[in-house]
Amino acid sequence: MTSPVTQSLERIPDQLGYLVIHEDGAVIASSGELENDEKTAGIIMNMVHMASRVQLSPDRNDPFKRLSVVFDTYMFVITISNHKVYVCKRKYLPSEPINA
Amino acid sequence: MEESLDKQLDDTMNVHGVVGVLAADHQGLCLASKGNAQVSGAGLMSSLAEAGKQLSSDEQKCPVVCLESDTCNILIKSHDNVTMAIYKVAS
């Protein structure tokens, strides 16, 4: 079942899978390596709740915009929009820094 | 006793863009903090690092957890029961 939102997620470069999770924890859509992966969805929702309580800036309320979990060869990139949590698993291809 | 940890945190603070640094143990106790790093966030940092490990099939692998906002990024990584959180200005 594709919608405009999942179509956008499908087009993310190097994506290995995605999850769309409602704020109450229910998985709305999933694909690829994250298809039907309720366990990962649960862990990520737990992380999102914790991350939303971290104070990034000492003097004002500055909620996070993006949460990334970076492993050796892949990463999870997580954001919140319109009461839904969007998770994309992407390949991680670090490039060597260029020293001039 | 904490001289070497303190020195390490001082060296990290001297890196361009770093505005805070925090070290916590595996139970969330803040071992040391400098700059903008909030001592009260030590438990959350440890928990985030621990939860990040659960996303891999190999529980020995510790990922880098990054929280990004418009003003600041926090980079969290744990190693050998110590979790480090580095606060950097958003570039």
PDB file of C-alpha atoms in Angstrom:
ATOM      1  CA  MET A   1       0.000   0.000   0.000  1.00  0.00           C
ATOM      2  CA  THR A   2       1.728   3.185  -1.139  1.00  0.00           C
ATOM      3  CA  SER A   3       0.858   6.706  -0.166  1.00  0.00           C
ATOM      4  CA  PRO A   4       2.600  10.011  -0.922  1.00  0.00           C
ATOM      5  CA  VAL A   5       4.507   9.689   2.336  1.00  0.00           C
ATOM      6  CA  THR A   6       5.792   6.170   1.726  1.00  0.00           C
ATOM      7  CA  GLN A   7       6.569   7.075  -1.889  1.00  0.00           C
ATOM      8  CA  SER A   8       8.941   9.752  -0.558  1.00  0.00           C
ATOM      9  CA  LEU A   9      10.542   7.244   1.799  1.00  0.00           C
ATOM     10  CA  GLU A  10      11.008   4.778  -1.074  1.00  0.00           C
ATOM     11  CA  ARG A  11      13.021   7.406  -2.964  1.00  0.00           C
ATOM     12  CA  ILE A  12      15.558   8.066  -0.197  1.00  0.00           C
ATOM     13  CA  PRO A  13      18.978   7.156  -1.630  1.00  0.00           C
ATOM     14  CA  ASP A  14      20.633   3.995  -0.277  1.00  0.00           C
ATOM     15  CA  GLN A  15      17.585   3.160   1.797  1.00  0.00           C
ATOM     16  CA  LEU A  16      17.373  -0.418   3.080  1.00  0.00           C
ATOM     17  CA  GLY A  17      13.956  -0.142   4.695  1.00  0.00           C
ATOM     18  CA  TYR A  18      11.624   2.169   6.536  1.00  0.00           C
ATOM     19  CA  LEU A  19       9.017   2.336   9.287  1.00  0.00           C
ATOM     20  CA  VAL A  20       6.257   4.839   9.894  1.00  0.00           C
ATOM     21  CA  ILE A  21       5.056   4.676  13.500  1.00  0.00           C
ATOM     22  CA  HIS A  22       2.123   6.479  15.062  1.00  0.00           C
ATOM     23  CA  GLU A  23       2.822   8.429  18.272  1.00  0.00           C
ATOM     24  CA  ASP A  24       1.009   5.744  20.280  1.00  0.00           C
ATOM     25  CA  GLY A  25       3.471   3.113  19.004  1.00  0.00           C
ATOM     26  CA  ALA A  26       1.384   1.445  16.279  1.00  0.00           C
ATOM     27  CA  VAL A  27       3.265   0.671  13.054  1.00  0.00           C
ATOM     28  CA  ILE A  28       1.443   2.364  10.163  1.00  0.00           C
ATOM     29  CA  ALA A  29       3.769   1.310   7.341  1.00  0.00           C
ATOM     30  CA  SER A  30       6.950  -0.689   6.955  1.00  0.00           C
ATOM     31  CA  SER A  31       9.160  -1.866   4.140  1.00  0.00           C
ATOM     32  CA  GLY A  32      12.408  -3.590   3.204  1.00  0.00           C
ATOM     33  CA  GLU A  33      14.593  -4.796   6.074  1.00  0.00           C
ATOM     34  CA  LEU A  34      12.208  -3.172   8.562  1.00  0.00           C
ATOM     35  CA  GLU A  35       9.069  -4.857   7.219  1.00  0.00           C
ATOM     36  CA  ASN A  36       6.853  -6.017  10.097  1.00  0.00           C
ATOM     37  CA  ASP A  37       9.716  -5.292  12.494  1.00  0.00           C
ATOM     38  CA  GLU A  38       7.733  -4.419  15.617  1.00  0.00           C
ATOM     39  CA  LYS A  39      10.727  -5.076  17.854  1.00  0.00           C
ATOM     40  CA  THR A  40      12.805  -2.348  16.178  1.00  0.00           C
ATOM     41  CA  ALA A  41       9.763  -0.053  16.207  1.00  0.00           C
ATOM     42  CA  GLY A  42       9.444  -0.521  19.960  1.00  0.00           C
ATOM     43  CA  ILE A  43      13.125   0.184  20.609  1.00  0.00           C
ATOM     44  CA  ILE A  44      13.041   3.285  18.425  1.00  0.00           C
ATOM     45  CA  MET A  45       9.892   4.654  20.107  1.00  0.00           C
ATOM     46  CA  ASN A  46      11.643   4.204  23.454  1.00  0.00           C
ATOM     47  CA  MET A  47      14.646   6.149  22.135  1.00  0.00           C
ATOM     48  CA  VAL A  48      12.417   8.903  20.734  1.00  0.00           C
ATOM     49  CA  HIS A  49      10.716   9.353  24.116  1.00  0.00           C
ATOM     50  CA  MET A  50      14.087   9.618  25.848  1.00  0.00           C
ATOM     51  CA  ALA A  51      15.538  11.932  23.193  1.00  0.00           C
ATOM     52  CA  SER A  52      12.538  14.281  23.483  1.00  0.00           C
ATOM     53  CA  ARG A  53      13.491  14.860  27.140  1.00  0.00           C
ATOM     54  CA  VAL A  54      17.118  15.762  26.432  1.00  0.00           C
ATOM     55  CA  GLN A  55      17.806  19.466  26.736  1.00  0.00           C
ATOM     56  CA  LEU A  56      19.992  20.325  23.746  1.00  0.00           C
ATOM     57  CA  SER A  57      20.225  24.012  24.545  1.00  0.00           C
ATOM     58  CA  PRO A  58      20.653  25.287  28.134  1.00  0.00           C
ATOM     59  CA  ASP A  59      18.515  28.397  27.841  1.00  0.00           C
ATOM     60  CA  ARG A  60      15.552  27.521  25.668  1.00  0.00           C
ATOM     61  CA  ASN A  61      13.261  24.702  24.706  1.00  0.00           C
ATOM     62  CA  ASP A  62      14.967  23.212  21.663  1.00  0.00           C
ATOM     63  CA  PRO A  63      13.542  19.795  20.727  1.00  0.00           C
ATOM     64  CA  PHE A  64      15.580  17.558  18.467  1.00  0.00           C
ATOM     65  CA  LYS A  65      14.904  17.548  14.732  1.00  0.00           C
ATOM     66  CA  ARG A  66      16.644  14.322  13.825  1.00  0.00           C
ATOM     67  CA  LEU A  67      17.870  11.290  15.719  1.00  0.00           C
ATOM     68  CA  SER A  68      20.481   9.123  13.988  1.00  0.00           C
ATOM     69  CA  VAL A  69      21.859   5.789  15.148  1.00  0.00           C
ATOM     70  CA  VAL A  70      25.025   5.133  13.173  1.00  0.00           C
ATOM     71  CA  PHE A  71      26.623   1.688  12.957  1.00  0.00           C
ATOM     72  CA  ASP A  72      29.601   0.588  10.817  1.00  0.00           C
ATOM     73  CA  THR A  73      27.818   0.018   7.519  1.00  0.00           C
ATOM     74  CA  TYR A  74      24.239   1.181   8.087  1.00  0.00           C
ATOM     75  CA  MET A  75      22.307   3.746  10.075  1.00  0.00           C
ATOM     76  CA  PHE A  76      18.806   4.526  11.266  1.00  0.00           C
ATOM     77  CA  VAL A  77      17.650   8.068  10.651  1.00  0.00           C
ATOM     78  CA  ILE A  78      14.607   9.080  12.659  1.00  0.00           C
ATOM     79  CA  THR A  79      12.444  12.166  12.629  1.00  0.00           C
ATOM     80  CA  ILE A  80       9.009  13.200  13.860  1.00  0.00           C
ATOM     81  CA  SER A  81       6.379  14.937  11.804  1.00  0.00           C
ATOM     82  CA  ASN A  82       2.648  15.391  12.288  1.00  0.00           C
ATOM     83  CA  HIS A  83       2.370  12.975  15.258  1.00  0.00           C
ATOM     84  CA  LYS A  84       4.194  10.229  13.392  1.00  0.00           C
ATOM     85  CA  VAL A  85       7.716   8.883  13.735  1.00  0.00           C
ATOM     86  CA  TYR A  86       9.533   8.227  10.456  1.00  0.00           C
ATOM     87  CA  VAL A  87      12.443   5.779  10.510  1.00  0.00           C
ATOM     88  CA  CYS A  88      14.688   5.083   7.556  1.00  0.00           C
ATOM     89  CA  LYS A  89      17.420   2.452   7.564  1.00  0.00           C
ATOM     90  CA  ARG A  90      20.116   3.559   5.144  1.00  0.00           C
ATOM     91  CA  LYS A  91      23.504   2.328   4.058  1.00  0.00           C
ATOM     92  CA  TYR A  92      26.280   4.222   5.768  1.00  0.00           C
ATOM     93  CA  LEU A  93      29.191   4.886   3.460  1.00  0.00           C
ATOM     94  CA  PRO A  94      31.659   7.166   5.240  1.00  0.00           C
ATOM     95  CA  SER A  95      34.081   8.936   2.932  1.00  0.00           C
ATOM     96  CA  GLU A  96      37.647   9.676   3.902  1.00  0.00           C
ATOM     97  CA  PRO A  97      38.251  13.368   4.696  1.00  0.00           C
ATOM     98  CA  ILE A  98      40.175  15.225   2.011  1.00  0.00           C
ATOM     99  CA  ASN A  99      43.247  16.922   3.499  1.00  0.00           C
ATOM    100  CA  ALA A 100      44.268  19.909   1.405  1.00  0.00           C
TER     101      ALA A 100
ATOM    102  CA  MET B   1      41.806  10.097  40.876  1.00  0.00           C
ATOM    103  CA  GLU B   2      39.792  11.569  38.050  1.00  0.00           C
ATOM    104  CA  GLU B   3      42.691  13.563  36.595  1.00  0.00           C
ATOM    105  CA  SER B   4      43.018  11.560  33.390  1.00  0.00           C
ATOM    106  CA  LEU B   5      39.255  11.712  32.740  1.00  0.00           C
ATOM    107  CA  ASP B   6      39.285  15.446  33.444  1.00  0.00           C
ATOM    108  CA  LYS B   7      42.178  15.960  31.047  1.00  0.00           C
ATOM    109  CA  GLN B   8      40.402  13.977  28.350  1.00  0.00           C
ATOM    110  CA  LEU B   9      37.297  16.129  28.747  1.00  0.00           C
ATOM    111  CA  ASP B  10      39.418  19.302  28.643  1.00  0.00           C
ATOM    112  CA  ASP B  11      41.072  18.124  25.414  1.00  0.00           C
ATOM    113  CA  THR B  12      37.647  17.420  23.930  1.00  0.00           C
ATOM    114  CA  MET B  13      36.374  20.880  24.938  1.00  0.00           C
ATOM    115  CA  ASN B  14      39.313  22.430  23.070  1.00  0.00           C
ATOM    116  CA  VAL B  15      38.161  20.921  19.776  1.00  0.00           C
ATOM    117  CA  HIS B  16      36.577  23.519  17.511  1.00  0.00           C
ATOM    118  CA  GLY B  17      32.787  23.517  17.752  1.00  0.00           C
ATOM    119  CA  VAL B  18      32.506  21.574  21.005  1.00  0.00           C
ATOM    120  CA  VAL B  19      30.456  23.415  23.646  1.00  0.00           C
ATOM    121  CA  GLY B  20      29.957  20.669  26.175  1.00  0.00           C
ATOM    122  CA  VAL B  21      30.997  17.170  27.113  1.00  0.00           C
ATOM    123  CA  LEU B  22      29.680  14.655  29.602  1.00  0.00           C
ATOM    124  CA  ALA B  23      30.862  11.250  30.811  1.00  0.00           C
ATOM    125  CA  ALA B  24      28.495   8.835  32.530  1.00  0.00           C
ATOM    126  CA  ASP B  25      28.774   5.277  33.790  1.00  0.00           C
ATOM    127  CA  HIS B  26      26.581   2.374  32.637  1.00  0.00           C
ATOM    128  CA  GLN B  27      24.018   3.109  35.336  1.00  0.00           C
ATOM    129  CA  GLY B  28      23.607   6.745  34.382  1.00  0.00           C
ATOM    130  CA  LEU B  29      25.779   8.317  37.078  1.00  0.00           C
ATOM    131  CA  CYS B  30      27.479  11.456  35.816  1.00  0.00           C
ATOM    132  CA  LEU B  31      31.259  10.988  36.168  1.00  0.00           C
ATOM    133  CA  ALA B  32      32.196  14.438  34.846  1.00  0.00           C
ATOM    134  CA  SER B  33      30.734  17.223  32.746  1.00  0.00           C
ATOM    135  CA  LYS B  34      31.967  20.466  31.209  1.00  0.00           C
ATOM    136  CA  GLY B  35      30.451  23.395  29.347  1.00  0.00           C
ATOM    137  CA  ASN B  36      26.785  23.231  28.282  1.00  0.00           C
ATOM    138  CA  ALA B  37      26.394  19.561  29.153  1.00  0.00           C
ATOM    139  CA  GLN B  38      23.626  19.131  31.731  1.00  0.00           C
ATOM    140  CA  VAL B  39      24.449  16.797  34.606  1.00  0.00           C
ATOM    141  CA  SER B  40      20.759  15.863  34.811  1.00  0.00           C
ATOM    142  CA  GLY B  41      20.947  14.401  31.299  1.00  0.00           C
ATOM    143  CA  ALA B  42      23.516  11.731  32.213  1.00  0.00           C
ATOM    144  CA  GLY B  43      20.877   9.043  32.745  1.00  0.00           C
ATOM    145  CA  LEU B  44      19.228   9.771  29.400  1.00  0.00           C
ATOM    146  CA  MET B  45      22.593   9.631  27.604  1.00  0.00           C
ATOM    147  CA  SER B  46      23.445   6.222  29.082  1.00  0.00           C
ATOM    148  CA  SER B  47      19.967   4.908  28.293  1.00  0.00           C
ATOM    149  CA  LEU B  48      20.080   6.175  24.713  1.00  0.00           C
ATOM    150  CA  ALA B  49      23.463   4.505  24.155  1.00  0.00           C
ATOM    151  CA  GLU B  50      22.162   1.254  25.656  1.00  0.00           C
ATOM    152  CA  ALA B  51      18.985   1.305  23.552  1.00  0.00           C
ATOM    153  CA  GLY B  52      21.036   1.994  20.413  1.00  0.00           C
ATOM    154  CA  LYS B  53      22.954  -1.245  20.987  1.00  0.00           C
ATOM    155  CA  GLN B  54      19.682  -3.194  20.873  1.00  0.00           C
ATOM    156  CA  LEU B  55      19.136  -2.117  17.255  1.00  0.00           C
ATOM    157  CA  SER B  56      21.967  -4.362  16.127  1.00  0.00           C
ATOM    158  CA  SER B  57      21.851  -8.158  16.064  1.00  0.00           C
ATOM    159  CA  ASP B  58      25.346  -8.071  17.571  1.00  0.00           C
ATOM    160  CA  GLU B  59      24.942  -6.567  21.051  1.00  0.00           C
ATOM    161  CA  GLN B  60      28.683  -5.937  21.270  1.00  0.00           C
ATOM    162  CA  LYS B  61      28.422  -3.244  18.601  1.00  0.00           C
ATOM    163  CA  CYS B  62      27.959   0.229  20.060  1.00  0.00           C
ATOM    164  CA  PRO B  63      26.595   2.783  17.596  1.00  0.00           C
ATOM    165  CA  VAL B  64      27.001   6.522  17.685  1.00  0.00           C
ATOM    166  CA  VAL B  65      23.649   8.080  18.607  1.00  0.00           C
ATOM    167  CA  CYS B  66      23.263  11.643  17.266  1.00  0.00           C
ATOM    168  CA  LEU B  67      20.606  14.084  18.363  1.00  0.00           C
ATOM    169  CA  GLU B  68      20.412  17.021  16.012  1.00  0.00           C
ATOM    170  CA  SER B  69      18.586  20.296  16.368  1.00  0.00           C
ATOM    171  CA  ASP B  70      18.908  23.757  14.802  1.00  0.00           C
ATOM    172  CA  THR B  71      21.372  24.989  17.411  1.00  0.00           C
ATOM    173  CA  CYS B  72      23.195  21.982  18.787  1.00  0.00           C
ATOM    174  CA  ASN B  73      24.103  18.383  18.024  1.00  0.00           C
ATOM    175  CA  ILE B  74      24.813  15.774  20.677  1.00  0.00           C
ATOM    176  CA  LEU B  75      26.954  12.761  19.797  1.00  0.00           C
ATOM    177  CA  ILE B  76      26.653   9.824  22.196  1.00  0.00           C
ATOM    178  CA  LYS B  77      28.804   6.710  22.268  1.00  0.00           C
ATOM    179  CA  SER B  78      29.541   4.160  24.925  1.00  0.00           C
ATOM    180  CA  HIS B  79      32.643   2.052  25.344  1.00  0.00           C
ATOM    181  CA  ASP B  80      33.670  -0.179  28.247  1.00  0.00           C
ATOM    182  CA  ASN B  81      30.815   0.900  30.535  1.00  0.00           C
ATOM    183  CA  VAL B  82      31.491   4.624  30.014  1.00  0.00           C
ATOM    184  CA  THR B  83      29.142   6.746  27.914  1.00  0.00           C
ATOM    185  CA  MET B  84      30.428   9.977  26.410  1.00  0.00           C
ATOM    186  CA  ALA B  85      28.181  12.729  25.120  1.00  0.00           C
ATOM    187  CA  ILE B  86      29.692  15.572  23.094  1.00  0.00           C
ATOM    188  CA  TYR B  87      27.690  18.756  22.523  1.00  0.00           C
ATOM    189  CA  LYS B  88      28.647  20.500  19.298  1.00  0.00           C
ATOM    190  CA  VAL B  89      27.271  23.625  17.656  1.00  0.00           C
ATOM    191  CA  ALA B  90      25.208  22.820  14.598  1.00  0.00           C
ATOM    192  CA  SER B  91      27.241  23.634  11.481  1.00  0.00           C
TER     193      SER B  91
END
